[in-house]
mmCIF file of C-alpha atoms in Angstrom:
data_model
loop_
_atom_site.group_PDB
_atom_site.id
_atom_site.type_symbol
_atom_site.label_atom_id
_atom_site.label_comp_id
_atom_site.label_asym_id
_atom_site.label_seq_id
_atom_site.Cartn_x
_atom_site.Cartn_y
_atom_site.Cartn_z
ATOM 1 C CA UNK A 1 6.894 22.649 -5.298
ATOM 2 C CA UNK A 2 4.535 22.052 -2.370
ATOM 3 C CA UNK A 3 2.808 25.321 -3.321
ATOM 4 C CA UNK A 4 2.745 24.195 -6.970
ATOM 5 C CA UNK A 5 1.182 20.910 -5.859
ATOM 6 C CA UNK A 6 -1.512 22.724 -3.910
ATOM 7 C CA UNK A 7 -2.316 24.936 -6.897
ATOM 8 C CA UNK A 8 -2.358 22.037 -9.379
ATOM 9 C CA UNK A 9 -3.964 19.361 -7.207
ATOM 10 C CA UNK A 10 -7.525 19.773 -8.535
ATOM 11 C CA UNK A 11 -6.252 19.587 -12.117
ATOM 12 C CA UNK A 12 -4.198 16.485 -11.279
ATOM 13 C CA UNK A 13 -7.158 14.795 -9.581
ATOM 14 C CA UNK A 14 -9.384 15.462 -12.599
ATOM 15 C CA UNK A 15 -6.719 14.057 -14.952
ATOM 16 C CA UNK A 16 -6.234 10.930 -12.792
ATOM 17 C CA UNK A 17 -9.974 10.311 -12.530
ATOM 18 C CA UNK A 18 -10.358 10.733 -16.301
ATOM 19 C CA UNK A 19 -7.336 8.533 -17.135
ATOM 20 C CA UNK A 20 -8.440 5.765 -14.748
ATOM 21 C CA UNK A 21 -12.208 6.219 -15.194
ATOM 22 C CA UNK A 22 -12.693 6.361 -11.407
ATOM 23 C CA UNK A 23 -14.015 8.759 -8.816
ATOM 24 C CA UNK A 24 -11.869 9.591 -5.813
ATOM 25 C CA UNK A 25 -12.837 10.831 -2.367
ATOM 26 C CA UNK A 26 -11.242 13.270 0.055
ATOM 27 C CA UNK A 27 -9.567 11.527 2.958
ATOM 28 C CA UNK A 28 -8.571 14.205 5.430
ATOM 29 C CA UNK A 29 -6.176 13.204 8.191
ATOM 30 C CA UNK A 30 -6.339 9.494 9.048
ATOM 31 C CA UNK A 31 -5.198 8.147 12.423
ATOM 32 C CA UNK A 32 -4.403 4.669 13.692
ATOM 33 C CA UNK A 33 -6.786 3.465 16.392
ATOM 34 C CA UNK A 34 -4.090 4.091 19.024
ATOM 35 C CA UNK A 35 -3.740 7.677 17.679
ATOM 36 C CA UNK A 36 0.067 7.398 17.687
ATOM 37 C CA UNK A 37 0.468 7.575 13.909
ATOM 38 C CA UNK A 38 -1.419 9.203 11.077
ATOM 39 C CA UNK A 39 -1.289 10.184 7.434
ATOM 40 C CA UNK A 40 -3.096 12.344 4.922
ATOM 41 C CA UNK A 41 -3.487 10.651 1.545
ATOM 42 C CA UNK A 42 -4.333 13.106 -1.204
ATOM 43 C CA UNK A 43 -7.405 11.020 -2.083
ATOM 44 C CA UNK A 44 -8.981 7.608 -1.531
ATOM 45 C CA UNK A 45 -9.714 5.460 -4.577
ATOM 46 C CA UNK A 46 -12.597 3.033 -4.321
ATOM 47 C CA UNK A 47 -12.555 0.618 -1.407
ATOM 48 C CA UNK A 48 -8.914 -0.434 -1.616
ATOM 49 C CA UNK A 49 -6.699 2.377 -2.881
ATOM 50 C CA UNK A 50 -5.046 5.663 -2.027
ATOM 51 C CA UNK A 51 -3.836 8.358 -4.391
ATOM 52 C CA UNK A 52 -0.656 10.324 -3.783
ATOM 53 C CA UNK A 53 -0.141 13.206 -6.226
ATOM 54 C CA UNK A 54 3.281 14.646 -7.051
ATOM 55 C CA UNK A 55 3.435 17.889 -9.090
ATOM 56 C CA UNK A 56 7.200 18.062 -9.096
ATOM 57 C CA UNK A 57 9.991 19.772 -11.008
ATOM 58 C CA UNK A 58 10.793 18.770 -14.575
ATOM 59 C CA UNK A 59 13.935 16.793 -13.591
ATOM 60 C CA UNK A 60 12.018 14.844 -10.934
ATOM 61 C CA UNK A 61 9.124 14.169 -13.329
ATOM 62 C CA UNK A 62 11.546 12.873 -15.970
ATOM 63 C CA UNK A 63 13.184 10.732 -13.306
ATOM 64 C CA UNK A 64 9.734 9.296 -12.528
ATOM 65 C CA UNK A 65 9.127 8.575 -16.218
ATOM 66 C CA UNK A 66 12.433 6.661 -16.201
ATOM 67 C CA UNK A 67 11.268 4.617 -13.189
ATOM 68 C CA UNK A 68 13.698 6.186 -10.731
ATOM 69 C CA UNK A 69 11.387 8.021 -8.289
ATOM 70 C CA UNK A 70 9.017 5.558 -6.607
ATOM 71 C CA UNK A 71 11.593 4.386 -4.057
ATOM 72 C CA UNK A 72 11.935 7.968 -2.790
ATOM 73 C CA UNK A 73 8.284 7.876 -1.680
ATOM 74 C CA UNK A 74 8.116 4.320 -0.312
ATOM 75 C CA UNK A 75 7.939 5.246 3.386
ATOM 76 C CA UNK A 76 5.141 7.738 2.741
ATOM 77 C CA UNK A 77 3.149 5.285 0.615
ATOM 78 C CA UNK A 78 3.644 2.241 2.857
ATOM 79 C CA UNK A 79 2.814 4.444 5.853
ATOM 80 C CA UNK A 80 -0.477 5.397 4.215
ATOM 81 C CA UNK A 81 -1.239 1.714 3.635
ATOM 82 C CA UNK A 82 -0.391 0.897 7.253
ATOM 83 C CA UNK A 83 -2.565 3.662 8.698
ATOM 84 C CA UNK A 84 -5.541 3.278 6.337
ATOM 85 C CA UNK A 85 -5.480 -0.511 6.004
ATOM 86 C CA UNK A 86 -5.782 -0.171 2.220
ATOM 87 C CA UNK A 87 -4.142 -2.427 -0.372
ATOM 88 C CA UNK A 88 -2.350 -0.021 -2.731
ATOM 89 C CA UNK A 89 -1.317 3.562 -3.454
ATOM 90 C CA UNK A 90 -1.212 5.056 -6.919
ATOM 91 C CA UNK A 91 1.742 7.438 -6.918
ATOM 92 C CA UNK A 92 0.705 9.921 -9.608
ATOM 93 C CA UNK A 93 3.304 12.225 -11.129
ATOM 94 C CA UNK A 94 1.486 15.067 -12.847
ATOM 95 C CA UNK A 95 2.642 18.004 -14.951
ATOM 96 C CA UNK A 96 0.892 19.775 -17.821
ATOM 97 C CA UNK A 97 4.254 19.752 -19.650
ATOM 98 C CA UNK A 98 4.763 15.953 -19.559
ATOM 99 C CA UNK A 99 2.831 12.727 -19.858
ATOM 100 C CA UNK A 100 1.466 11.729 -16.448
ATOM 101 C CA UNK A 101 3.088 8.733 -14.810
ATOM 102 C CA UNK A 102 1.475 6.302 -12.367
ATOM 103 C CA UNK A 103 3.315 3.851 -10.157
ATOM 104 C CA UNK A 104 1.082 1.458 -8.230
ATOM 105 C CA UNK A 105 2.650 0.568 -4.904
ATOM 106 C CA UNK A 106 1.190 -2.547 -3.350
ATOM 107 C CA UNK A 107 1.005 -3.171 0.375
ATOM 108 C CA UNK A 108 4.258 -4.728 1.657
ATOM 109 C CA UNK A 109 3.611 -6.498 4.962
ATOM 110 C CA UNK A 110 7.307 -6.824 5.892
ATOM 111 C CA UNK A 111 7.962 -3.132 5.189
ATOM 112 C CA UNK A 112 4.892 -2.145 7.207
ATOM 113 C CA UNK A 113 5.945 -4.386 10.120
ATOM 114 C CA UNK A 114 9.347 -2.655 10.184
ATOM 115 C CA UNK A 115 7.710 0.774 9.883
ATOM 116 C CA UNK A 116 5.264 0.015 12.690
ATOM 117 C CA UNK A 117 8.122 -1.079 14.943
ATOM 118 C CA UNK A 118 10.210 2.027 14.154
ATOM 119 C CA UNK A 119 7.271 4.408 14.665
ATOM 120 C CA UNK A 120 6.374 2.658 17.921
ATOM 121 C CA UNK A 121 9.947 3.030 19.191
ATOM 122 C CA UNK A 122 9.969 6.703 18.198
ATOM 123 C CA UNK A 123 6.647 7.338 19.969
ATOM 124 C CA UNK A 124 7.914 5.565 23.100
ATOM 125 C CA UNK A 125 11.038 7.739 23.127
ATOM 126 C CA UNK A 126 8.940 10.858 22.569
ATOM 127 C CA UNK A 127 6.629 9.881 25.442
ATOM 128 C CA UNK A 128 9.652 9.368 27.715
ATOM 129 C CA UNK A 129 11.143 12.746 26.762
ATOM 130 C CA UNK A 130 7.786 14.473 27.296
ATOM 131 C CA UNK A 131 7.449 12.854 30.728
ATOM 132 C CA UNK A 132 10.975 13.955 31.704
ATOM 133 C CA UNK A 133 10.274 17.523 30.577
ATOM 134 C CA UNK A 134 6.953 17.572 32.418
ATOM 135 C CA UNK A 135 8.636 16.362 35.622
ATOM 136 C CA UNK A 136 11.324 19.031 35.198
ATOM 137 C CA UNK A 137 8.658 21.748 34.851
ATOM 138 C CA UNK A 138 6.843 20.554 37.971
ATOM 139 C CA UNK A 139 10.104 20.462 39.954
ATOM 140 C CA UNK A 140 11.007 24.005 38.912
#
């Protein structure tokens, strides 16, 4: 379904822009100032938003229509808000076979604080492991 998403992304973007009467912009890979965390939103929307497109299987799309999918993407969406500093992400479920479905996920400061702490701890552990491996290579 990642391949499907790549193939259908332009169609999904056009449908979102038409439905919302907005223009979106490419984002590329975005990094925090400390360069220890990054994200790649599918698009940026105006000054305040991100767009995350999901071209998923029929069962997952139906689950989204029933309101059961957004939680599965919360870390990704809140991470995008943390890294980009934006206010919201439109999680856009797109399929030519079904009605599109949009879930707007607003910035959650408490979630982002927890995410920032967890990512920082992970990066610290990774730095320590890299240093140990580098010392081991030098000693060998």
